Amino acid sequence: MGRMNEPPRLPEGGFASWSRDRLAMACRGADECGDVWQLEPGVYVAATAGPCEEVLRRAQDFPKAPSPLFPPLKRSSGAPTPEERVHAHAARMRGLRPQTVAARIGEIAPGTARFADQWPLGEDVEVLPVVRHTLAEIGVRYLFSEDAPTLLPYASQLFLAREVLVRPSRWVWPRWIPTPARRFRTRQQVAFTDALRPIVRRRRSSGRLGDDVLGQMLRPSPRHGLLPEEAVLDTLPGITVATFETPSRAAGWILLGLARHPQAAGRVAAEAALLPADPAATTSTHLDRLQYTQALVREVLRLHPPSWLLTRRTTRQTQLAGYTIDAGSTVLVCPYTAHRDAREHSEPDQFQPERWLDGPGSPAKPGVFLSFGTGPHGCEGEALAMAMLTLLTAQTARRCHLSEPPGPGPSHQVTTLEGLATVGLRLRATSRSREQSRFP
């Protein structure tokens, strides 16, 4: 007989049902079981706003599993120490904090305008590859400035290595086994590092460190001094892919939202008409004025959080929402259902960007908005991602009417394995002006 205070279990649940339709089962679990429910013995789902926020904030009780996508490379000189990794993360964050992003809006905006300008009109376009390339150009340039063209091809290969690594497999191999996917990842990681190393050495020897994220990492800290070269190199593959991988999934949902909600798209277009004719002249003041556009982006991410499920493991027996969670348990944090918590959002399944303008909802309220996580492991690139997505949304609506292609079949497939994505999404654009333009 189970403990009296353990979370309820969904009837006819379990991993077999979960694997068939994760979203449907997550919603059913939240509806039938409440705040926290049991998927399997030792596996629990935090389903509503309060418990999700609590798990993400309590990092000591619910730490993030140590499974880096790009683990440190094995070198004769040795890997960076844990302390050096902490210092490298802090240095990287100096280049990603909101005030730093705000100062560089003029570098982000031109890429988003080119994306909209070059959309082929009157054709069905597969969106995600094009938007991913655009955001990769923007993200890599934000990290590495004038050295971005050199590193962009290697960043694309890092993304491909990630895709290969996370593909579904019948077998879950121990981490120490060098599977073909892991060997491919290592080769791409080595290639990226080998391309980045001479850039680091050139900048340091010349004294021209740069004002980008890499430059911030090369500057000595008053407290810790210079970061060792290996600490700089090892921390950058993951954040390089992160600047465009998750934002690309988000952009797919946003562009689909513009297509399905033409009135909202028109309101974004009217707001975007006030942006400078020269995208490079865009400033944080212009970005701040895109209030409805930001609300639309936030509403899309509320309904379709790209990272819809986050995994945590308990280090000790603890309490969550009044239930006892044993040490060693897995807790799945589900922003997808938390964002549909009717106690936090009126008509939670409805697309209402205005809720972020007129209603009591605030992204700062605990548990209300978790698309970028929260707590010690919240997304460090949130400010950059929101800037890229807001400007991409504004520039696209300013230039194009989007629609789903006519036809009996869906415009995309929804996948949930490694994030919530619109795989194969195809959209059609017509111009809001007389200009006709194409992707190169």
Tab-separated table of C-alpha atoms in Angstrom:
chain	number	residue	atom	x	y	z
A	1	MET	CA	0.000	0.000	0.000
A	2	GLY	CA	1.389	3.422	-0.973
A	3	ARG	CA	2.049	6.308	1.371
A	4	MET	CA	-1.010	8.299	2.346
A	5	ASN	CA	0.540	11.593	1.277
A	6	GLU	CA	2.033	10.633	-2.041
A	7	PRO	CA	0.750	12.400	-5.184
A	8	PRO	CA	-2.198	10.800	-6.973
A	9	ARG	CA	-1.555	8.611	-9.977
A	10	LEU	CA	-3.425	9.006	-13.241
A	11	PRO	CA	-5.556	5.935	-13.985
A	12	GLU	CA	-4.261	3.984	-16.974
A	13	GLY	CA	-1.198	6.214	-17.015
A	14	GLY	CA	2.454	5.269	-17.156
A	15	PHE	CA	5.239	5.709	-19.658
A	16	ALA	CA	3.498	3.761	-22.431
A	17	SER	CA	0.546	6.159	-22.458
A	18	TRP	CA	2.873	9.130	-21.934
A	19	SER	CA	4.979	8.278	-24.982
A	20	ARG	CA	1.919	8.087	-27.233
A	21	ASP	CA	0.700	11.648	-26.555
A	22	ARG	CA	2.675	13.627	-23.999
A	23	LEU	CA	0.709	16.875	-24.264
A	24	ALA	CA	-2.686	15.216	-23.933
A	25	MET	CA	-1.583	13.172	-20.943
A	26	ALA	CA	0.045	16.175	-19.272
A	27	CYS	CA	-3.214	18.124	-19.572
A	28	ARG	CA	-5.260	15.175	-18.375
A	29	GLY	CA	-2.980	14.703	-15.368
A	30	ALA	CA	-3.324	18.363	-14.404
A	31	ASP	CA	-7.107	18.280	-14.836
A	32	GLU	CA	-7.758	15.018	-12.979
A	33	CYS	CA	-4.983	14.964	-10.367
A	34	GLY	CA	-4.236	18.610	-9.626
A	35	ASP	CA	-1.013	20.363	-8.715
A	36	VAL	CA	1.311	17.347	-8.611
A	37	TRP	CA	0.674	13.869	-9.956
A	38	GLN	CA	2.529	10.588	-10.284
A	39	LEU	CA	3.451	9.254	-13.712
A	40	GLU	CA	5.310	6.169	-12.468
A	41	PRO	CA	6.710	5.221	-9.056
A	42	GLY	CA	9.394	7.785	-8.352
A	43	VAL	CA	8.412	10.013	-11.313
A	44	TYR	CA	6.197	13.025	-10.597
A	45	VAL	CA	4.809	15.894	-12.659
A	46	ALA	CA	4.550	19.435	-11.271
A	47	ALA	CA	1.545	20.560	-13.266
A	48	THR	CA	0.419	23.980	-12.047
A	49	ALA	CA	2.006	27.364	-11.506
A	50	GLY	CA	2.821	27.197	-7.797
A	51	PRO	CA	4.592	23.816	-7.680
A	52	CYS	CA	6.445	24.515	-10.954
A	53	GLU	CA	7.788	27.776	-9.589
A	54	GLU	CA	8.709	26.108	-6.291
A	55	VAL	CA	10.684	23.288	-7.910
A	56	LEU	CA	12.638	25.653	-10.158
A	57	ARG	CA	13.425	28.024	-7.283
A	58	ARG	CA	14.493	25.301	-4.841
A	59	ALA	CA	17.609	24.263	-6.735
A	60	GLN	CA	19.193	22.654	-3.674
A	61	ASP	CA	16.281	20.248	-3.242
A	62	PHE	CA	15.526	19.862	-6.965
A	63	PRO	CA	18.829	20.311	-8.828
A	64	LYS	CA	19.111	20.257	-12.583
A	65	ALA	CA	20.533	16.971	-13.835
A	66	PRO	CA	24.231	17.379	-14.760
A	67	SER	CA	23.980	16.390	-18.414
A	68	PRO	CA	25.659	19.070	-20.537
A	69	LEU	CA	24.958	18.809	-24.239
A	70	PHE	CA	28.609	19.619	-24.970
A	71	PRO	CA	30.672	18.160	-22.104
A	72	PRO	CA	34.268	19.297	-21.586
A	73	LEU	CA	36.706	17.937	-24.110
A	74	LYS	CA	39.415	15.640	-22.814
A	75	ARG	CA	42.763	17.421	-23.003
A	76	SER	CA	46.251	16.703	-21.773
A	77	SER	CA	46.196	20.047	-19.950
A	78	GLY	CA	43.064	19.022	-18.061
A	79	ALA	CA	39.518	20.341	-18.032
A	80	PRO	CA	38.594	23.628	-16.308
A	81	THR	CA	37.929	23.322	-12.593
A	82	PRO	CA	34.394	23.744	-11.211
A	83	GLU	CA	35.427	27.133	-9.847
A	84	GLU	CA	36.687	28.223	-13.276
A	85	ARG	CA	33.393	27.131	-14.802
A	86	VAL	CA	31.492	29.314	-12.341
A	87	HIS	CA	33.716	32.261	-13.229
A	88	ALA	CA	33.250	31.587	-16.958
A	89	HIS	CA	29.475	31.556	-16.529
A	90	ALA	CA	29.575	34.868	-14.657
A	91	ALA	CA	31.760	36.409	-17.369
A	92	ARG	CA	29.425	35.170	-20.089
A	93	MET	CA	26.440	36.620	-18.246
A	94	ARG	CA	28.005	40.091	-18.375
A	95	GLY	CA	27.445	39.995	-22.111
A	96	LEU	CA	23.882	38.656	-21.879
A	97	ARG	CA	22.314	40.775	-19.149
A	98	PRO	CA	19.371	42.952	-20.202
A	99	GLN	CA	21.212	46.285	-20.144
A	100	THR	CA	23.964	44.885	-22.383
A	101	VAL	CA	21.441	43.487	-24.848
A	102	ALA	CA	19.585	46.822	-24.841
A	103	ALA	CA	22.759	48.644	-25.848
A	104	ARG	CA	23.194	46.364	-28.891
A	105	ILE	CA	19.654	46.385	-30.362
A	106	GLY	CA	20.967	48.099	-33.499
A	107	GLU	CA	23.123	45.038	-34.188
A	108	ILE	CA	20.205	42.625	-33.763
A	109	ALA	CA	17.541	44.445	-35.799
A	110	PRO	CA	19.080	44.306	-39.320
A	111	GLY	CA	19.023	40.511	-39.455
A	112	THR	CA	15.334	40.406	-38.527
A	113	ALA	CA	14.529	42.960	-41.236
A	114	ARG	CA	16.442	40.941	-43.858
A	115	PHE	CA	14.436	37.864	-42.924
A	116	ALA	CA	11.178	39.699	-43.637
A	117	ASP	CA	12.473	41.503	-46.742
A	118	GLN	CA	13.630	38.288	-48.389
A	119	TRP	CA	10.508	36.192	-47.823
A	120	PRO	CA	9.410	34.807	-51.247
A	121	LEU	CA	5.899	36.062	-51.874
A	122	GLY	CA	3.045	33.852	-52.985
A	123	GLU	CA	4.957	30.621	-52.317
A	124	ASP	CA	4.643	27.960	-49.652
A	125	VAL	CA	7.830	28.241	-47.618
A	126	GLU	CA	9.155	25.774	-45.068
A	127	VAL	CA	9.770	28.225	-42.281
A	128	LEU	CA	11.998	26.633	-39.642
A	129	PRO	CA	15.203	26.127	-41.675
A	130	VAL	CA	15.129	29.740	-42.861
A	131	VAL	CA	14.322	31.249	-39.480
A	132	ARG	CA	16.965	29.057	-37.841
A	133	HIS	CA	19.603	30.337	-40.264
A	134	THR	CA	18.540	33.928	-39.614
A	135	LEU	CA	18.636	33.567	-35.830
A	136	ALA	CA	21.959	31.706	-36.025
A	137	GLU	CA	23.470	34.639	-37.925
A	138	ILE	CA	22.112	37.084	-35.347
A	139	GLY	CA	23.069	34.999	-32.329
A	140	VAL	CA	26.585	34.121	-33.497
A	141	ARG	CA	27.224	37.747	-34.412
A	142	TYR	CA	26.021	38.832	-30.980
A	143	LEU	CA	28.513	36.458	-29.376
A	144	PHE	CA	31.492	37.001	-31.663
A	145	SER	CA	30.933	40.238	-33.694
A	146	GLU	CA	33.305	40.489	-36.671
A	147	ASP	CA	34.490	36.904	-36.154
A	148	ALA	CA	30.963	35.549	-36.658
A	149	PRO	CA	31.376	34.688	-40.383
A	150	THR	CA	34.301	32.429	-39.509
A	151	LEU	CA	32.409	30.624	-36.753
A	152	LEU	CA	28.898	30.417	-38.258
A	153	PRO	CA	29.538	27.236	-40.312
A	154	TYR	CA	30.920	25.506	-37.214
A	155	ALA	CA	27.908	26.664	-35.177
A	156	SER	CA	25.603	25.112	-37.776
A	157	GLN	CA	27.461	21.823	-37.447
A	158	LEU	CA	27.165	21.998	-33.664
A	159	PHE	CA	23.402	22.316	-34.101
A	160	LEU	CA	23.379	19.323	-36.438
A	161	ALA	CA	25.355	17.331	-33.861
A	162	ARG	CA	22.756	18.207	-31.266
A	163	GLU	CA	19.938	17.090	-33.544
A	164	VAL	CA	21.634	13.767	-34.225
A	165	LEU	CA	22.298	13.224	-30.530
A	166	VAL	CA	18.697	13.720	-29.381
A	167	ARG	CA	16.973	11.664	-32.059
A	168	PRO	CA	14.751	8.920	-30.632
A	169	SER	CA	16.478	5.601	-30.178
A	170	ARG	CA	15.387	2.152	-29.058
A	171	TRP	CA	18.344	2.043	-26.682
A	172	VAL	CA	19.515	4.380	-23.934
A	173	TRP	CA	23.264	3.951	-23.840
A	174	PRO	CA	25.385	4.813	-20.781
A	175	ARG	CA	27.144	8.155	-21.174
A	176	TRP	CA	30.588	6.561	-21.322
A	177	ILE	CA	29.814	4.532	-24.470
A	178	PRO	CA	31.143	6.354	-27.597
A	179	THR	CA	28.109	5.919	-29.840
A	180	PRO	CA	28.313	7.247	-33.437
A	181	ALA	CA	26.187	10.257	-32.448
A	182	ARG	CA	28.493	11.094	-29.541
A	183	ARG	CA	31.604	10.710	-31.682
A	184	PHE	CA	30.054	13.038	-34.262
A	185	ARG	CA	29.287	15.573	-31.516
A	186	THR	CA	32.868	15.418	-30.275
A	187	ARG	CA	34.256	15.972	-33.785
A	188	GLN	CA	32.074	19.053	-34.281
A	189	GLN	CA	32.913	20.367	-30.829
A	190	VAL	CA	36.643	19.960	-31.547
A	191	ALA	CA	36.249	21.693	-34.924
A	192	PHE	CA	34.410	24.645	-33.340
A	193	THR	CA	37.009	24.921	-30.566
A	194	ASP	CA	39.899	24.729	-33.038
A	195	ALA	CA	38.339	27.579	-35.046
A	196	LEU	CA	37.725	29.665	-31.920
A	197	ARG	CA	41.145	29.202	-30.294
A	198	PRO	CA	43.137	31.422	-32.730
A	199	ILE	CA	40.466	34.113	-32.387
A	200	VAL	CA	40.870	34.104	-28.604
A	201	ARG	CA	44.659	34.258	-28.899
A	202	ARG	CA	44.587	37.016	-31.519
A	203	ARG	CA	42.278	39.181	-29.431
A	204	ARG	CA	44.356	38.709	-26.304
A	205	SER	CA	47.682	39.357	-28.007
A	206	SER	CA	46.398	42.481	-29.785
A	207	GLY	CA	44.595	43.854	-26.725
A	208	ARG	CA	41.469	44.408	-28.860
A	209	LEU	CA	39.154	42.187	-26.856
A	210	GLY	CA	35.872	43.394	-28.371
A	211	ASP	CA	32.555	44.428	-26.827
A	212	ASP	CA	30.747	41.194	-27.623
A	213	VAL	CA	30.174	38.223	-25.309
A	214	LEU	CA	33.576	36.750	-26.129
A	215	GLY	CA	35.178	40.096	-25.302
A	216	GLN	CA	33.435	40.125	-21.932
A	217	MET	CA	34.860	36.687	-21.193
A	218	LEU	CA	38.381	37.772	-22.121
A	219	ARG	CA	38.356	40.758	-19.785
A	220	PRO	CA	40.010	40.139	-16.410
A	221	SER	CA	37.683	40.110	-13.429
A	222	PRO	CA	38.689	42.329	-10.474
A	223	ARG	CA	38.040	39.346	-8.237
A	224	HIS	CA	39.241	36.370	-10.273
A	225	GLY	CA	41.629	37.784	-12.876
A	226	LEU	CA	41.908	36.268	-16.352
A	227	LEU	CA	39.959	33.175	-17.291
A	228	PRO	CA	42.164	30.342	-18.553
A	229	GLU	CA	41.855	29.778	-22.285
A	230	GLU	CA	40.310	26.321	-21.842
A	231	ALA	CA	37.590	27.704	-19.553
A	232	VAL	CA	36.656	30.230	-22.241
A	233	LEU	CA	36.603	27.636	-25.007
A	234	ASP	CA	34.652	24.959	-23.124
A	235	THR	CA	31.785	27.241	-22.105
A	236	LEU	CA	30.971	28.557	-25.590
A	237	PRO	CA	29.684	25.640	-27.746
A	238	GLY	CA	26.518	25.214	-25.659
A	239	ILE	CA	25.585	28.899	-25.502
A	240	THR	CA	26.352	29.299	-29.221
A	241	VAL	CA	23.726	26.705	-30.148
A	242	ALA	CA	21.342	28.002	-27.471
A	243	THR	CA	21.242	31.496	-29.031
A	244	PHE	CA	19.268	30.143	-31.977
A	245	GLU	CA	18.025	26.604	-31.258
A	246	THR	CA	15.219	27.313	-28.758
A	247	PRO	CA	14.379	30.755	-30.261
A	248	SER	CA	13.876	29.038	-33.625
A	249	ARG	CA	11.243	26.729	-32.137
A	250	ALA	CA	9.595	29.779	-30.557
A	251	ALA	CA	9.682	31.698	-33.852
A	252	GLY	CA	7.845	28.874	-35.607
A	253	TRP	CA	4.939	29.185	-33.175
A	254	ILE	CA	5.001	32.996	-33.403
A	255	LEU	CA	4.868	33.071	-37.208
A	256	LEU	CA	2.066	30.512	-37.152
A	257	GLY	CA	0.301	32.798	-34.660
A	258	LEU	CA	0.583	35.741	-37.066
A	259	ALA	CA	-0.961	33.579	-39.783
A	260	ARG	CA	-3.846	32.377	-37.620
A	261	HIS	CA	-4.644	35.718	-36.007
A	262	PRO	CA	-4.619	38.332	-38.796
A	263	GLN	CA	-6.172	41.068	-36.649
A	264	ALA	CA	-3.420	40.701	-34.080
A	265	ALA	CA	-0.865	40.661	-36.902
A	266	GLY	CA	-2.324	43.896	-38.226
A	267	ARG	CA	-1.962	45.514	-34.835
A	268	VAL	CA	1.683	44.402	-34.705
A	269	ALA	CA	2.207	45.813	-38.206
A	270	ALA	CA	0.789	49.188	-37.188
A	271	GLU	CA	3.089	49.280	-34.182
A	272	ALA	CA	6.083	48.219	-36.270
A	273	ALA	CA	5.449	50.975	-38.812
A	274	LEU	CA	7.042	53.377	-36.319
A	275	LEU	CA	10.386	51.555	-36.398
A	276	PRO	CA	13.256	53.373	-38.168
A	277	ALA	CA	13.564	52.849	-41.920
A	278	ASP	CA	17.188	51.886	-41.315
A	279	PRO	CA	17.069	48.821	-39.024
A	280	ALA	CA	20.581	49.577	-37.745
A	281	ALA	CA	19.171	52.770	-36.200
A	282	THR	CA	16.828	50.735	-33.971
A	283	THR	CA	17.420	51.303	-30.262
A	284	SER	CA	16.101	49.887	-27.021
A	285	THR	CA	13.653	52.809	-26.932
A	286	HIS	CA	12.096	51.604	-30.189
A	287	LEU	CA	11.971	48.072	-28.818
A	288	ASP	CA	10.262	49.238	-25.631
A	289	ARG	CA	7.547	50.913	-27.713
A	290	LEU	CA	6.587	47.569	-29.297
A	291	GLN	CA	4.360	46.810	-26.339
A	292	TYR	CA	1.648	44.876	-28.178
A	293	THR	CA	4.260	42.953	-30.171
A	294	GLN	CA	5.971	41.915	-26.952
A	295	ALA	CA	2.583	40.934	-25.516
A	296	LEU	CA	1.857	38.792	-28.580
A	297	VAL	CA	5.250	37.079	-28.328
A	298	ARG	CA	4.674	36.406	-24.640
A	299	GLU	CA	1.177	35.052	-25.275
A	300	VAL	CA	2.418	32.671	-27.969
A	301	LEU	CA	5.153	31.456	-25.630
A	302	ARG	CA	2.594	31.030	-22.850
A	303	LEU	CA	0.471	28.751	-25.021
A	304	HIS	CA	3.410	27.015	-26.706
A	305	PRO	CA	6.492	27.118	-24.464
A	306	PRO	CA	9.378	25.739	-26.582
A	307	SER	CA	10.867	24.087	-23.487
A	308	TRP	CA	7.559	22.665	-22.348
A	309	LEU	CA	8.951	20.090	-19.907
A	310	LEU	CA	11.954	20.462	-17.570
A	311	THR	CA	13.553	17.627	-15.611
A	312	ARG	CA	14.764	17.869	-12.009
A	313	ARG	CA	15.923	15.211	-9.529
A	314	THR	CA	15.522	15.275	-5.761
A	315	THR	CA	18.632	15.108	-3.590
A	316	ARG	CA	16.773	14.315	-0.390
A	317	GLN	CA	13.291	13.550	0.842
A	318	THR	CA	11.286	16.751	0.687
A	319	GLN	CA	7.793	18.206	0.492
A	320	LEU	CA	6.076	19.569	-2.582
A	321	ALA	CA	2.497	20.872	-2.575
A	322	GLY	CA	1.882	18.932	0.639
A	323	TYR	CA	3.173	15.632	-0.746
A	324	THR	CA	6.298	13.734	0.270
A	325	ILE	CA	8.819	13.282	-2.539
A	326	ASP	CA	11.541	10.722	-1.824
A	327	ALA	CA	15.234	11.268	-2.478
A	328	GLY	CA	16.282	10.174	-5.955
A	329	SER	CA	12.876	10.880	-7.491
A	330	THR	CA	12.416	12.594	-10.840
A	331	VAL	CA	10.187	15.670	-10.993
A	332	LEU	CA	8.984	16.831	-14.398
A	333	VAL	CA	8.171	20.560	-14.364
A	334	CYS	CA	5.501	21.291	-16.984
A	335	PRO	CA	5.246	24.937	-18.081
A	336	TYR	CA	2.742	23.846	-20.743
A	337	THR	CA	0.087	22.967	-18.150
A	338	ALA	CA	1.222	25.607	-15.651
A	339	HIS	CA	0.483	28.257	-18.293
A	340	ARG	CA	-3.025	26.843	-18.598
A	341	ASP	CA	-3.716	27.160	-14.884
A	342	ALA	CA	-7.132	28.876	-14.746
A	343	ARG	CA	-6.284	30.281	-11.318
A	344	GLU	CA	-3.600	32.405	-12.963
A	345	HIS	CA	-5.028	33.093	-16.444
A	346	SER	CA	-8.652	33.714	-17.335
A	347	GLU	CA	-9.758	31.654	-20.358
A	348	PRO	CA	-6.321	30.029	-20.333
A	349	ASP	CA	-6.709	28.172	-23.656
A	350	GLN	CA	-7.590	31.352	-25.566
A	351	PHE	CA	-5.078	33.444	-27.508
A	352	GLN	CA	-5.328	36.861	-25.844
A	353	PRO	CA	-2.180	39.008	-26.094
A	354	GLU	CA	-4.087	41.782	-24.338
A	355	ARG	CA	-3.893	39.844	-21.073
A	356	TRP	CA	-0.277	41.040	-20.780
A	357	LEU	CA	-1.326	44.667	-21.334
A	358	ASP	CA	-4.648	45.115	-19.584
A	359	GLY	CA	-5.068	42.237	-17.168
A	360	PRO	CA	-3.600	41.483	-13.760
A	361	GLY	CA	-1.166	38.945	-15.232
A	362	SER	CA	2.476	39.877	-14.872
A	363	PRO	CA	5.483	37.913	-16.107
A	364	ALA	CA	7.108	38.679	-12.761
A	365	LYS	CA	4.359	36.948	-10.765
A	366	PRO	CA	5.571	33.532	-9.554
A	367	GLY	CA	4.656	30.670	-11.853
A	368	VAL	CA	2.708	32.800	-14.324
A	369	PHE	CA	5.285	32.726	-17.133
A	370	LEU	CA	7.874	29.945	-17.260
A	371	SER	CA	8.841	29.794	-20.929
A	372	PHE	CA	12.387	30.810	-19.975
A	373	GLY	CA	12.346	28.920	-16.692
A	374	THR	CA	13.110	30.740	-13.468
A	375	GLY	CA	15.380	30.460	-10.466
A	376	PRO	CA	19.113	29.646	-10.533
A	377	HIS	CA	18.847	27.743	-13.824
A	378	GLY	CA	16.586	30.164	-15.679
A	379	CYS	CA	17.521	30.914	-19.275
A	380	GLU	CA	20.520	33.246	-19.253
A	381	GLY	CA	19.736	34.378	-22.795
A	382	GLU	CA	16.159	35.514	-22.078
A	383	ALA	CA	16.806	39.191	-22.856
A	384	LEU	CA	18.549	38.350	-26.131
A	385	ALA	CA	15.857	35.862	-27.150
A	386	MET	CA	13.019	38.307	-26.420
A	387	ALA	CA	14.764	41.043	-28.395
A	388	MET	CA	15.308	38.770	-31.397
A	389	LEU	CA	11.779	37.354	-31.336
A	390	THR	CA	10.080	40.727	-30.825
A	391	LEU	CA	11.957	42.354	-33.697
A	392	LEU	CA	11.481	39.335	-35.983
A	393	THR	CA	7.739	39.436	-35.260
A	394	ALA	CA	7.486	43.186	-35.832
A	395	GLN	CA	9.507	43.250	-39.050
A	396	THR	CA	7.653	40.258	-40.512
A	397	ALA	CA	4.183	41.648	-39.754
A	398	ARG	CA	5.277	45.057	-41.024
A	399	ARG	CA	6.090	43.620	-44.450
A	400	CYS	CA	3.974	40.468	-44.864
A	401	HIS	CA	0.531	38.963	-44.451
A	402	LEU	CA	1.105	35.337	-43.494
A	403	SER	CA	-1.320	32.463	-44.053
A	404	GLU	CA	-1.301	28.698	-43.889
A	405	PRO	CA	-1.226	27.058	-47.337
A	406	PRO	CA	-4.591	25.816	-48.567
A	407	GLY	CA	-5.021	22.091	-48.642
A	408	PRO	CA	-6.495	19.168	-46.792
A	409	GLY	CA	-3.449	18.420	-44.663
A	410	PRO	CA	-2.025	20.342	-41.686
A	411	SER	CA	0.635	22.987	-42.215
A	412	HIS	CA	2.933	21.299	-39.668
A	413	GLN	CA	3.411	18.475	-37.212
A	414	VAL	CA	3.764	19.051	-33.478
A	415	THR	CA	6.692	17.303	-31.821
A	416	THR	CA	7.343	17.163	-28.085
A	417	LEU	CA	10.411	14.970	-27.600
A	418	GLU	CA	13.100	17.667	-27.324
A	419	GLY	CA	10.882	20.695	-26.971
A	420	LEU	CA	7.620	21.853	-28.479
A	421	ALA	CA	8.126	22.473	-32.198
A	422	THR	CA	6.188	22.981	-35.441
A	423	VAL	CA	8.110	20.509	-37.573
A	424	GLY	CA	7.700	21.011	-41.325
A	425	LEU	CA	5.761	24.259	-40.852
A	426	ARG	CA	4.916	25.861	-44.193
A	427	LEU	CA	3.497	29.369	-44.556
A	428	ARG	CA	2.620	31.649	-47.444
A	429	ALA	CA	3.264	35.399	-47.521
A	430	THR	CA	1.719	38.277	-49.426
A	431	SER	CA	3.150	41.762	-49.214
A	432	ARG	CA	1.763	44.591	-47.158
A	433	SER	CA	3.471	46.864	-49.671
A	434	ARG	CA	4.164	46.758	-53.410
A	435	GLU	CA	7.723	45.626	-52.982
A	436	GLN	CA	8.422	42.072	-54.137
A	437	SER	CA	11.425	40.374	-52.601
A	438	ARG	CA	12.905	36.933	-52.211
A	439	PHE	CA	15.158	34.874	-50.040
A	440	PRO	CA	18.599	34.583	-51.605
